[in-house]
Coordinates of C-alpha atoms in Angstrom, one line a residue:
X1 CA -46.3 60.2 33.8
X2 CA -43.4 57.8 33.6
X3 CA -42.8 54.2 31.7
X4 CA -41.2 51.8 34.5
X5 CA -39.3 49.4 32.3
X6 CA -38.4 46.0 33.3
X7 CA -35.9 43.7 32.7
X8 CA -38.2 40.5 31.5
X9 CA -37.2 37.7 29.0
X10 CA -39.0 38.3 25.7
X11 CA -37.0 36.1 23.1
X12 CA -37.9 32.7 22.1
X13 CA -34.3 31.7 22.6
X14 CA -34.0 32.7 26.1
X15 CA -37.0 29.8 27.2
X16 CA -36.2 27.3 24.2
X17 CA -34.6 24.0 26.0
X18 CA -31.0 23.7 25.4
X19 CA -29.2 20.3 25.4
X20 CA -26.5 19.6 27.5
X21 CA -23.2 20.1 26.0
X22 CA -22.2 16.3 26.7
X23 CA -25.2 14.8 25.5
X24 CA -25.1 17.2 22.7
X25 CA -21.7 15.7 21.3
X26 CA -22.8 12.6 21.8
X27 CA -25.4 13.0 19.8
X28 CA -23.0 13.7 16.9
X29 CA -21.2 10.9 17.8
X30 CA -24.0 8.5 17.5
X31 CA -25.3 9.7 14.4
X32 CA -21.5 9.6 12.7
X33 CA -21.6 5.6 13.5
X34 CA -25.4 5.5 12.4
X35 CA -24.1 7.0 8.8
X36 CA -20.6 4.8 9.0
X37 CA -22.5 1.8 9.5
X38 CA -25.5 2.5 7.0
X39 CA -22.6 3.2 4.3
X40 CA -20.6 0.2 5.3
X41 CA -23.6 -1.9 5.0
X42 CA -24.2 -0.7 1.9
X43 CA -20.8 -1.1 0.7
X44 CA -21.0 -4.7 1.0
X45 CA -23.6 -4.9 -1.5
X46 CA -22.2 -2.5 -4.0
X47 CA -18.0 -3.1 -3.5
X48 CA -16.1 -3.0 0.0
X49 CA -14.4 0.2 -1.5
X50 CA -17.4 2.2 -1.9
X51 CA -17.5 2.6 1.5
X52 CA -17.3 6.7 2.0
X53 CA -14.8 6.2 4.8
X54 CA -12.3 4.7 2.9
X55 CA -12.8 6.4 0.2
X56 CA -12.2 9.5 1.5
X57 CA -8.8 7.7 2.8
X58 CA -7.9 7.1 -0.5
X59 CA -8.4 10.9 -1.7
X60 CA -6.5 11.8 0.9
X61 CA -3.6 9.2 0.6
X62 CA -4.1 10.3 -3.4
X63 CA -3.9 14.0 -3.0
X64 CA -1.5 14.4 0.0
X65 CA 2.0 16.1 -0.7
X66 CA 5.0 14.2 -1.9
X67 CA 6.4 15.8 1.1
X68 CA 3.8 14.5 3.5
X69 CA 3.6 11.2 1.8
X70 CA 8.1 10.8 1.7
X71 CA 7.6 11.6 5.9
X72 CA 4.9 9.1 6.3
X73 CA 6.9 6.2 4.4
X74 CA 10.2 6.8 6.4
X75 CA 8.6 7.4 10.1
X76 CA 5.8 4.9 9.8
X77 CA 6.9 2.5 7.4
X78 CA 3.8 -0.5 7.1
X79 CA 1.8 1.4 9.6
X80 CA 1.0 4.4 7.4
X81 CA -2.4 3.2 6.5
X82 CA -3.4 2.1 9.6
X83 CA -2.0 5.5 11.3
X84 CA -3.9 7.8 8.4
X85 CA -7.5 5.5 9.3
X86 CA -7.3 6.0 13.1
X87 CA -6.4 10.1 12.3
X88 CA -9.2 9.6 9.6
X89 CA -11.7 8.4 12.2
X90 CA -10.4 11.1 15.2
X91 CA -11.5 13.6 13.1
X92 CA -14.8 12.7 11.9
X93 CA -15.4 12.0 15.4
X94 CA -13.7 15.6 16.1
X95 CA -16.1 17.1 13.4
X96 CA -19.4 14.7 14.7
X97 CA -19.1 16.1 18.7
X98 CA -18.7 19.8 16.4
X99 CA -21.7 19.4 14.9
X100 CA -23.6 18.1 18.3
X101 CA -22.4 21.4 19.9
X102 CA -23.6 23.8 17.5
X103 CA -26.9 22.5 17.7
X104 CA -28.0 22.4 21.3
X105 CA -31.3 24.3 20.7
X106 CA -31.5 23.5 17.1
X107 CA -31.0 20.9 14.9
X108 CA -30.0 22.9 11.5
X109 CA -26.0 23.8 12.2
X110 CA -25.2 20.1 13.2
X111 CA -27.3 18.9 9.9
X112 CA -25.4 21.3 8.2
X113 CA -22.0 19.9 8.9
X114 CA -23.5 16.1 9.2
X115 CA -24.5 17.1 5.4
X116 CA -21.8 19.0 4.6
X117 CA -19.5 15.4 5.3
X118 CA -21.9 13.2 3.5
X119 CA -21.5 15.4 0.1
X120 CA -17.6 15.1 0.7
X121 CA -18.3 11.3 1.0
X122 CA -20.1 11.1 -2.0
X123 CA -17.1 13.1 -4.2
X124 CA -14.9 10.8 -2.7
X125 CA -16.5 7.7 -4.0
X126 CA -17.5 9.4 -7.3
X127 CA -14.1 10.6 -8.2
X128 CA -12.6 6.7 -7.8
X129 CA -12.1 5.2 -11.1
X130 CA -12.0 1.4 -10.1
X131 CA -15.8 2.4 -8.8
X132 CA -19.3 2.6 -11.2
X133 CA -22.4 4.5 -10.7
X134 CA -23.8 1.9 -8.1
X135 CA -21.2 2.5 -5.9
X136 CA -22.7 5.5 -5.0
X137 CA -25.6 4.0 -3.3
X138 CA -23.2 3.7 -0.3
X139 CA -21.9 7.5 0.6
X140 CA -25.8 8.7 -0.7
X141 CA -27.1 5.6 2.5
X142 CA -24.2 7.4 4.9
X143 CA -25.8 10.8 4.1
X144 CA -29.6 10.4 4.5
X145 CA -28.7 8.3 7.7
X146 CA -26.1 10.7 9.3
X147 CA -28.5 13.3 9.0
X148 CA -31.4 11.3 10.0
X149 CA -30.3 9.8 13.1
X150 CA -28.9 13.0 14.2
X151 CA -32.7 14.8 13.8
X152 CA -34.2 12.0 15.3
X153 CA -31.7 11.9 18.8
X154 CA -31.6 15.5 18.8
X155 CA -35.8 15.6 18.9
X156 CA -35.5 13.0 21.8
X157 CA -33.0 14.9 23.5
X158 CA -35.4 18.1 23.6
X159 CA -38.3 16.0 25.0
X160 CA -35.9 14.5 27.7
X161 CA -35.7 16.5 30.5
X162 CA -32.5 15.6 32.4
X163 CA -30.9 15.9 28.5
X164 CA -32.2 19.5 27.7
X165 CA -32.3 21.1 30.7
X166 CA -29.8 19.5 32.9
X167 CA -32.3 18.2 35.6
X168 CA -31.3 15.6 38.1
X169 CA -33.9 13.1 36.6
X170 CA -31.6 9.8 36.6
X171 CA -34.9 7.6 35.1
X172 CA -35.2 10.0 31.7
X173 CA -31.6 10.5 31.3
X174 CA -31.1 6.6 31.3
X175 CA -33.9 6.1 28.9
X176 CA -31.6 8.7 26.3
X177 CA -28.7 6.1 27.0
X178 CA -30.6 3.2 26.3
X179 CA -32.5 5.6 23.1
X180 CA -28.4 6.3 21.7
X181 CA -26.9 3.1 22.8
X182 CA -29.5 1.1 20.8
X183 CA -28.6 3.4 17.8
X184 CA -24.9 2.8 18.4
X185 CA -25.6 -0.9 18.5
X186 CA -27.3 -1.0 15.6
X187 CA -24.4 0.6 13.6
X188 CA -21.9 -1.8 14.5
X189 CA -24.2 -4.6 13.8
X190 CA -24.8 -2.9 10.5
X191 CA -21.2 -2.7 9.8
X192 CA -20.2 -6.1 10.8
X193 CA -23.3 -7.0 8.6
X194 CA -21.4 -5.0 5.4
X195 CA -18.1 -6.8 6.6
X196 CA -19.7 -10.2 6.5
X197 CA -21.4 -9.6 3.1
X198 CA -18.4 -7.9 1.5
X199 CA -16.6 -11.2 2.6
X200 CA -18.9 -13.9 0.8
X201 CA -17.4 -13.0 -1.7
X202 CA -13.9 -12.3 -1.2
X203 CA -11.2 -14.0 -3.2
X204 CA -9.8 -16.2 -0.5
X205 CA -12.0 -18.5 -0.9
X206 CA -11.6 -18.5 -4.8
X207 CA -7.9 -18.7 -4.1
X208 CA -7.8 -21.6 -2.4
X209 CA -10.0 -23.6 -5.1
X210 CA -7.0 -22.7 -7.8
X211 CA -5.1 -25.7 -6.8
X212 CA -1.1 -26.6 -7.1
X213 CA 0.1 -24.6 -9.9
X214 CA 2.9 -26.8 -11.4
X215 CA 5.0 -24.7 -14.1
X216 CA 6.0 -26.5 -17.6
X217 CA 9.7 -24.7 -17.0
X218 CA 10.6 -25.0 -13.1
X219 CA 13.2 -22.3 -12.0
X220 CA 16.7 -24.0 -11.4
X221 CA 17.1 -25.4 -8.0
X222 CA 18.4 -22.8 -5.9
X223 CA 22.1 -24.0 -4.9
X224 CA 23.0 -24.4 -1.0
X225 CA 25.4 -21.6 -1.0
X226 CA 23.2 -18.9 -2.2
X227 CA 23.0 -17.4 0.6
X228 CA 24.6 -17.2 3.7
X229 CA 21.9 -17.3 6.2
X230 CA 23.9 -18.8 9.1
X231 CA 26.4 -15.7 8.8
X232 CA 23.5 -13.1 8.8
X233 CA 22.3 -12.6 5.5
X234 CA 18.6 -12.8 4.8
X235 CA 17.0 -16.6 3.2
X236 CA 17.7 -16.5 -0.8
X237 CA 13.8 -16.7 -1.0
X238 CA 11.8 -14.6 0.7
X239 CA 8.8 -16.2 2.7
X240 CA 5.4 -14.7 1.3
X241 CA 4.7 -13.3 4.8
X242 CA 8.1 -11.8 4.7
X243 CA 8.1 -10.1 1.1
X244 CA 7.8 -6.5 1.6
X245 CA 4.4 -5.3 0.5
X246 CA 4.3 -1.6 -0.8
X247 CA 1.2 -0.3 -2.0
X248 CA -1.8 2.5 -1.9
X249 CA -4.4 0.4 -1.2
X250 CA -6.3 0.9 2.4
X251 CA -8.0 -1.9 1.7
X252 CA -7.0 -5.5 -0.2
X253 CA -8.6 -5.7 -3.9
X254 CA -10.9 -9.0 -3.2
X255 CA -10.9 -10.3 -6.9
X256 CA -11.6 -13.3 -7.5
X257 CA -10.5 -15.8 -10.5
X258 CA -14.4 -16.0 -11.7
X259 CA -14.4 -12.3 -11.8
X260 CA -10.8 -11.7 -13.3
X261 CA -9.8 -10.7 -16.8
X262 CA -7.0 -8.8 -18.4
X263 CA -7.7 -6.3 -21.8
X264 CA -5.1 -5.5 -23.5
X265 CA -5.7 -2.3 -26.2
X266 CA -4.3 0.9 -27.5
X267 CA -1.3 0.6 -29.6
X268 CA -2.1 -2.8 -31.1
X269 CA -3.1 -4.8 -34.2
X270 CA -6.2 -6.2 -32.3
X271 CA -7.6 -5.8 -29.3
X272 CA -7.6 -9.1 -26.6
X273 CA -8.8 -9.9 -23.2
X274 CA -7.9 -13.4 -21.1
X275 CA -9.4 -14.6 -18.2
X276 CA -8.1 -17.0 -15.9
X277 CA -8.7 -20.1 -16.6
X278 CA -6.9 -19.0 -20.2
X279 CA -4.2 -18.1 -18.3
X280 CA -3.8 -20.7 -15.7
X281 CA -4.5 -23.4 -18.2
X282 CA -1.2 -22.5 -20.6
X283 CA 1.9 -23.8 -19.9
X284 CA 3.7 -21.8 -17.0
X285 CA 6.9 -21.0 -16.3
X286 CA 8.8 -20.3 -13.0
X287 CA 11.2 -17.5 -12.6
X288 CA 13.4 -16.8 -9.4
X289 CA 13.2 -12.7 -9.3
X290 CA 14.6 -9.7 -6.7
X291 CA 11.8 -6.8 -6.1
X292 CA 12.9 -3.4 -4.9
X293 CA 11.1 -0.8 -4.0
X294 CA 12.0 2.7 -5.4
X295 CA 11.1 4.1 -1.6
X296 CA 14.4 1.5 0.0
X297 CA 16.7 3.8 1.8
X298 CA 20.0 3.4 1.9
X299 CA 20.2 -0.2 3.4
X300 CA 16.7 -0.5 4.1
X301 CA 14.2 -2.8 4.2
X302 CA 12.0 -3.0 0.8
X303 CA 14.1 -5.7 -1.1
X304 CA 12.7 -9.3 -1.6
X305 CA 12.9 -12.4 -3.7
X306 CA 10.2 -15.2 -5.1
X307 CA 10.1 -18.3 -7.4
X308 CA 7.3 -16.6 -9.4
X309 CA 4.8 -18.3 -11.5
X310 CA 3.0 -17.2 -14.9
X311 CA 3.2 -16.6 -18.6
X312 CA 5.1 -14.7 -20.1
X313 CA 4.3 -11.2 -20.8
X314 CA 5.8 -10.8 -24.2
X315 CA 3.5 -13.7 -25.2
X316 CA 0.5 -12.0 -24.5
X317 CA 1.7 -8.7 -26.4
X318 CA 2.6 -10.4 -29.1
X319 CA -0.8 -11.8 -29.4
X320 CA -2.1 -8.6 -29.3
X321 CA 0.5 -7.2 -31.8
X322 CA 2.6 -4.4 -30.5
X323 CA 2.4 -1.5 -33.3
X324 CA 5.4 0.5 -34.2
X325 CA 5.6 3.8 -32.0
X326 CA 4.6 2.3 -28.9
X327 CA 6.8 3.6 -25.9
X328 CA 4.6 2.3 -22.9
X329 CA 2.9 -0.4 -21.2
X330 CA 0.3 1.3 -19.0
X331 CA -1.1 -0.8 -16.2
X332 CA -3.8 -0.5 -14.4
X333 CA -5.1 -2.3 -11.0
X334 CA -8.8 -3.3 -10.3
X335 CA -8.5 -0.7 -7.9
X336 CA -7.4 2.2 -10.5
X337 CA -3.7 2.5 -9.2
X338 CA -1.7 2.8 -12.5
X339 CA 1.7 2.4 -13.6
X340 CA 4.0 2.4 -17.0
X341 CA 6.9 0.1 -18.3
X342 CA 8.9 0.6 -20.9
X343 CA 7.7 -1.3 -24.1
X344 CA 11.5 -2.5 -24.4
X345 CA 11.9 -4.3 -21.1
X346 CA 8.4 -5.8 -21.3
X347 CA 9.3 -7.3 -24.6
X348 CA 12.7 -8.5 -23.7
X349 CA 13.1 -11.9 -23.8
X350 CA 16.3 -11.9 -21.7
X351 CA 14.7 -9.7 -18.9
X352 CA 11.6 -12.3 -18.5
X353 CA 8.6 -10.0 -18.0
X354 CA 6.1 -12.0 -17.2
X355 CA 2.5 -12.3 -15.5
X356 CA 2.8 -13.6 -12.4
X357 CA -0.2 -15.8 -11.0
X358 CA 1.9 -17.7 -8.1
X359 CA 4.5 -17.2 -5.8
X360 CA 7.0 -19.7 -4.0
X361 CA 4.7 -22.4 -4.6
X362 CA 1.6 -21.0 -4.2
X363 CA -1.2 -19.0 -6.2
X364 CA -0.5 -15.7 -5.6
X365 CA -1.0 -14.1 -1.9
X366 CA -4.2 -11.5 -1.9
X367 CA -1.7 -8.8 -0.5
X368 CA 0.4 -9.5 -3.3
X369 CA -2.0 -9.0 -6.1
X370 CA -4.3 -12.2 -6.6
X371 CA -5.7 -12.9 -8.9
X372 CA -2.9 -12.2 -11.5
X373 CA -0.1 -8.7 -11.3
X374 CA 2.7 -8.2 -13.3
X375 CA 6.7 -8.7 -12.9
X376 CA 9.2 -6.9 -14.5
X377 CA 12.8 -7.4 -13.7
X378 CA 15.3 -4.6 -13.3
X379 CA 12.7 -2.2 -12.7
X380 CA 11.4 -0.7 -9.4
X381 CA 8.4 -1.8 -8.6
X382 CA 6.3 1.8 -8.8
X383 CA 7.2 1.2 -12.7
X384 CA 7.3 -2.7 -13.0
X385 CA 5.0 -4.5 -10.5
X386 CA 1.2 -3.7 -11.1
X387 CA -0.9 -5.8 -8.3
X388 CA -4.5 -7.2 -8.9
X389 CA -3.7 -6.1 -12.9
X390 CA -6.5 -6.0 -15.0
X391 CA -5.8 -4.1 -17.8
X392 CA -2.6 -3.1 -20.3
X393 CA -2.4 -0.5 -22.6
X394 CA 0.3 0.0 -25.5
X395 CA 0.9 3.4 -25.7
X396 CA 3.1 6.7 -25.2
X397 CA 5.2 8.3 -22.5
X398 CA 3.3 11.3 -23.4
X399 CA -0.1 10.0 -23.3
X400 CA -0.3 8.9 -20.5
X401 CA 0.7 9.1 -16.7
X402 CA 1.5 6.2 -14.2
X403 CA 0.2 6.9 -10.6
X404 CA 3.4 8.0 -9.0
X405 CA 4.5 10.4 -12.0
X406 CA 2.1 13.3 -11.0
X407 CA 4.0 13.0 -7.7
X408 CA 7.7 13.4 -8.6
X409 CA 8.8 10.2 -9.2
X410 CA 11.2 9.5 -12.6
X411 CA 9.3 7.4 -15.4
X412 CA 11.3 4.6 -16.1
X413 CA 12.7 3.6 -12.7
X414 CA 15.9 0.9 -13.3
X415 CA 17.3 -0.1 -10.9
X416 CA 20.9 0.7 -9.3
X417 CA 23.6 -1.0 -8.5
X418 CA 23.3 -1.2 -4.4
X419 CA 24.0 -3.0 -1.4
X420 CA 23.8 -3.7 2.2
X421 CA 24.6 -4.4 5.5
X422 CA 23.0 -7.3 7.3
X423 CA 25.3 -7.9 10.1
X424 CA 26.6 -6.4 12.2
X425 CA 23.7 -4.4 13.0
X426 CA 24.0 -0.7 13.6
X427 CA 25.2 0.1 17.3
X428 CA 25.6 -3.7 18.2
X429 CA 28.2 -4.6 20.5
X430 CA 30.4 -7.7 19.5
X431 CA 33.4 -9.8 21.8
X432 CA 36.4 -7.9 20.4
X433 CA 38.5 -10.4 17.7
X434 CA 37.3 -12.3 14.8
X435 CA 33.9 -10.8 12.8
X436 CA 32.0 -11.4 10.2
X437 CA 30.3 -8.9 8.1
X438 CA 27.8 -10.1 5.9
X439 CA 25.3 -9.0 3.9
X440 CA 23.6 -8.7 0.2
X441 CA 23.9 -6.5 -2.7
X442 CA 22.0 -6.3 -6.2
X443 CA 21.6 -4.8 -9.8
X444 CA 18.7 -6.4 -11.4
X445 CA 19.0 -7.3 -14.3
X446 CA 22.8 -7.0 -15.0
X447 CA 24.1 -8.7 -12.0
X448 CA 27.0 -8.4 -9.0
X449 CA 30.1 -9.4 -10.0
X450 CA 32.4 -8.0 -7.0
X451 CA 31.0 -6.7 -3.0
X452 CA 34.1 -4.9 -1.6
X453 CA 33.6 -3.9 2.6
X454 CA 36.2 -1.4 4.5
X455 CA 36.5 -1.6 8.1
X456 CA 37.4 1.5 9.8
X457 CA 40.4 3.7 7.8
X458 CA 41.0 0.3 6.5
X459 CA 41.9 -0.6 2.6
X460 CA 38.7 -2.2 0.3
X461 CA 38.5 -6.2 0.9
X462 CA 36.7 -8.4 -1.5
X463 CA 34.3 -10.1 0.2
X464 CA 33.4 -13.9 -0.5
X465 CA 30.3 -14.0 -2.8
X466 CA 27.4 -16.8 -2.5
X467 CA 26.6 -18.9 -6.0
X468 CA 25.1 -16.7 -8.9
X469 CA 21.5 -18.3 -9.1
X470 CA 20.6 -15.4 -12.0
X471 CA 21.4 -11.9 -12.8
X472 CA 17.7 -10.7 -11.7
X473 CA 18.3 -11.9 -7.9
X474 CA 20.2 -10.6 -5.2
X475 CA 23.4 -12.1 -4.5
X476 CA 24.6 -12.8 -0.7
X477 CA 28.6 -11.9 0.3
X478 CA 30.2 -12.3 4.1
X479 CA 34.0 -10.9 5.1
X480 CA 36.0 -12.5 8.2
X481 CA 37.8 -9.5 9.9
X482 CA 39.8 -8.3 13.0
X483 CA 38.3 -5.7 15.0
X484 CA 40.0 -4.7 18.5
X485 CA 37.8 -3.4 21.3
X486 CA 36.2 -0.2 20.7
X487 CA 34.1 1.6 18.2
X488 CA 34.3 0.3 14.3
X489 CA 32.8 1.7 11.3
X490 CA 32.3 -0.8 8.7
X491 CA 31.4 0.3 4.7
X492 CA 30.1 -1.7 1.7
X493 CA 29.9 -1.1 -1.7
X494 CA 29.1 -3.3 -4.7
X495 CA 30.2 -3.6 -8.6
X496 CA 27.9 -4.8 -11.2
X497 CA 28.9 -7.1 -14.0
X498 CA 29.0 -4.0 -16.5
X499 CA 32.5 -2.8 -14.5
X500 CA 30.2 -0.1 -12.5
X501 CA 30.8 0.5 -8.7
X502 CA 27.7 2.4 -7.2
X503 CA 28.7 6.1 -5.9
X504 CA 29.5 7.1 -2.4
X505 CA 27.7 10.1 -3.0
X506 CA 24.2 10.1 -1.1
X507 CA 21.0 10.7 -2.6
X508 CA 17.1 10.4 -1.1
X509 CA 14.8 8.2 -3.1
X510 CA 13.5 10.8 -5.4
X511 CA 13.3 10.7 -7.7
X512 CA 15.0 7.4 -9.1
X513 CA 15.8 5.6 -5.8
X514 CA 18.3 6.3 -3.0
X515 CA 22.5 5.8 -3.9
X516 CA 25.4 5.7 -1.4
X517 CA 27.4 3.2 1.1
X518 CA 25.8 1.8 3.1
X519 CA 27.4 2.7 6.5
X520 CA 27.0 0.6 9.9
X521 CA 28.5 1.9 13.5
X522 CA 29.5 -1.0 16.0
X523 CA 31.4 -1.7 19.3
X524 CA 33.3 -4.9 20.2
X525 CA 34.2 -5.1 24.3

């Protein structure tokens, strides 16, 4: 007697309805801007950076290599943020059509991934210092809606038949569009909601009720000839929507003036914090200052000057009383972003450190750190300029670590003698005769005393020099020269008022800030 066996489905598996693999990533997708949305509504309640998105952002901007970080600075320049939040968001959608395709018959794998997202959302906001408890409420609202919206739409994609089996049936698969449109529309409108919310309370509004801030001490009237504009060189004062802006933040700090305050503790006699309307209400001076940026390249970009407006910062030390031993002034931002100055140059009358709550005329722009940052002279700005400020500790270099020490930055950052090539502009062709070269150079806080430019194999020429409006600003120079038709190569270098001429020798920002000539290649026909 024989067994005939046949070949007959006898799993579960093999009859269990299978989404389509479209639908199925779409599903992810959905649910991603269901949880986005939830957490950015949420966000608005709690603090605009609690949102999980950008947190994770700032992990990532926070913990990327000083490799990675040095490439993204030089090939992207300002658009490094926006570039990392578009690759942020391709790959949660990456992840989101991942977790969608894992789960076409059921829903566990995707809500594994969908969860396993949400917990690194939640880290992300936990581990940011400038953040409280609350703030989780937004990454723990991403979570529980990620991974509901994604059960729900996968349970109405199994009971749709054109969805889970692949069926021609035009009347249910419309009926899943409308199902996961109407969830997509409701996370944008949750979103904007969070945007709008977050706003109310923003600090433009409580920037624009500060008023005309009219300093006790005006800065000298900058002289005609301090710069040479109409030969090439740059205004003497930067416009605000000019000054280079260098920063970590994804997002602007919105602080306002009702909110703001500034502790300083630590190494002192006694403990003080001011608020604003202490601060705007003293007596303000004005102070014409250069900013550089420890990341400017040879004859790059990150250079700027303002007509600032504050207190100064030795005042409010003092008040505090500065004990003996004290090395540093640690900074922090309302964001967390830290920073340390030497004790010296903060207390140095001559240097002017002050904090700054206006610029050229204005309070201070929210990119540039309203409500209040501070201004050191002669110091890069990774070490001197702390944006959105709101608290100052006296202590140690030992103690404790600014921001961009852990990532191989030096910790005292002066700044070097340098200069720079405004015109002619690298590979420019010029009518062959008569040129001018022009240009600026600097040495905060000691101050240019000769620019020298050599065209070709040519000797070192003094160049003319605009009027010295103080040792802390950039000073503006322009050279008349011959230069047949053909290729030129024109050089610059500057000497401080101490007798130093900065080094030929070339060297990458790190870990003090670039040095060499600045070098420029142009034709004349």
């Amino acid at each position: 007697m024989s067994t005939q066996v046949t070949d007959q489905p006898s799993t579960a598996a093999s009859t269990s309805p299978r989404i389509g693999k479209w639908w199925a990533a779409l599903i992810g997708v959905v649910a991603l801007a269901a949880a986005l949305g939830a957490g950015q509504l949420v966000a608005g309640f709690v603090g605009t950076t609690a949102s999980p998105f950008l947190a994770v952002a700032n992990f990532v901007i926070d913990h990327s290599p000083q490799s990675i970080v040095k490439w993204a600075e030089k090939t992207l320049e300002t658009w490094d943020k926006p570039v990392l939040k578009l690759g942020l968001g391709v790959l949660l959608v990456v992840f989101a059509m991942v977790a969608g395709l894992v789960s076409r018959r059921k829903p566990r794998p995707g809500q594994l991934v969908v969860g396993l997202l949400g917990v690194a959302g939640i880290a992300a906001v936990y581990l940011r210092q400038d953040l409280g408890p609350i703030a989780l409420l937004a990454p723990v609202a991403t979570l529980l809606v990620g991974i509901g919206a994604f059960t729900w739409l996968h349970s109405v994609a199994l009971r749709t038949p054109s969805v889970a089996a692949g069926a021609e049936d035009g009347t249910t698969r419309r009926r899943f569009l409308v199902t996961t449109g109407g969830v997509a529309a409701g996370a944008g409108v949750a979103a904007l909601a969070g945007q709008f919310i977050g706003s109310a309370n923003d600090a433009e509004s409580s920037r624009a009720m500060v008023g005309k801030l009219t300093p006790a001490t005006a800065a000298p009237p900058i002289p005609a000839d301090a710069d040479f504009a109409k030969l090439g060189t740059p205004p003497f004062l930067t416009p605000n929507k000019d000054f280079y802006r260098i920063d970590t933040a994804l997002v602007i700090p919105q602080v306002r003036t009702e909110d703001w305050s500034l502790r300083i503790h630590g190494m002192v006699d006694r403990e003080v914090t001011f608020d604003y309307n202490e601060i705007r209400n003293r007596p303000l001076v004005e102070q014409t200052v250069t900013m550089t940026c420890v990341s400017n390249e040879v004859g790059g970009p990150y250079i700027s000057t303002a007509n600032f407006v504050g207190v100064w910062l030795r005042d409010l030390l003092n008040e505090a009383g500065v004990r003996q031993g004290s090395q540093q002034l640690f900074a922090t931002s309302s964001d967390g972003w830290t920073c340390g100055s030497p004790v010296e140059a903060a207390l140095d009358p001559k240097r002017g450190a002050m904090l700054a709550i206006g610029m050229n005329g204005e309070p201070l722009p929210l990119e540039h750190g309203f409500p209040a940052r501070i201004v050191v002279p002669g110091l890069y700005g990774y070490v001197s300029g702390t944006k959105w400020v709101a608290e100052l500790e006296l202590t140690t270099w030992a103690a404790r670590r600014g921001y961009w020490l852990d990532r191989g930055w030096g910790e005292q950052g002066p700044i070097k003698t340098m200069s720079r090539i405004d015109s002619p502009q690298g590979f420019q062709s010029l009518p062959a005769g008569r040129i001018t070269v022009s240009g600026i150079a600097w040495a905060q806080p000691t101050g240019i005393d000769k620019v020298e430019v050599r065209l070709d194999d040519g000797p070192w020429r003094a160049a003319e020099l605009s009027t010295v409006v103080n040792d802390s600003t950039w000073r503006m120079w322009h050279l008349q020269a011959d230069a047949p038709k053909g290729s030129h190569t024109v050089v610059v270098r500057a000497t401080d008022k101490l007798g130093y001429t900065q080094t030929e020798q070339r060297a990458g920002t790190v870990p003090d800030g670039a040095t060499g000539w600045h070098t420029v290649v142009f034709d004349t026909q």
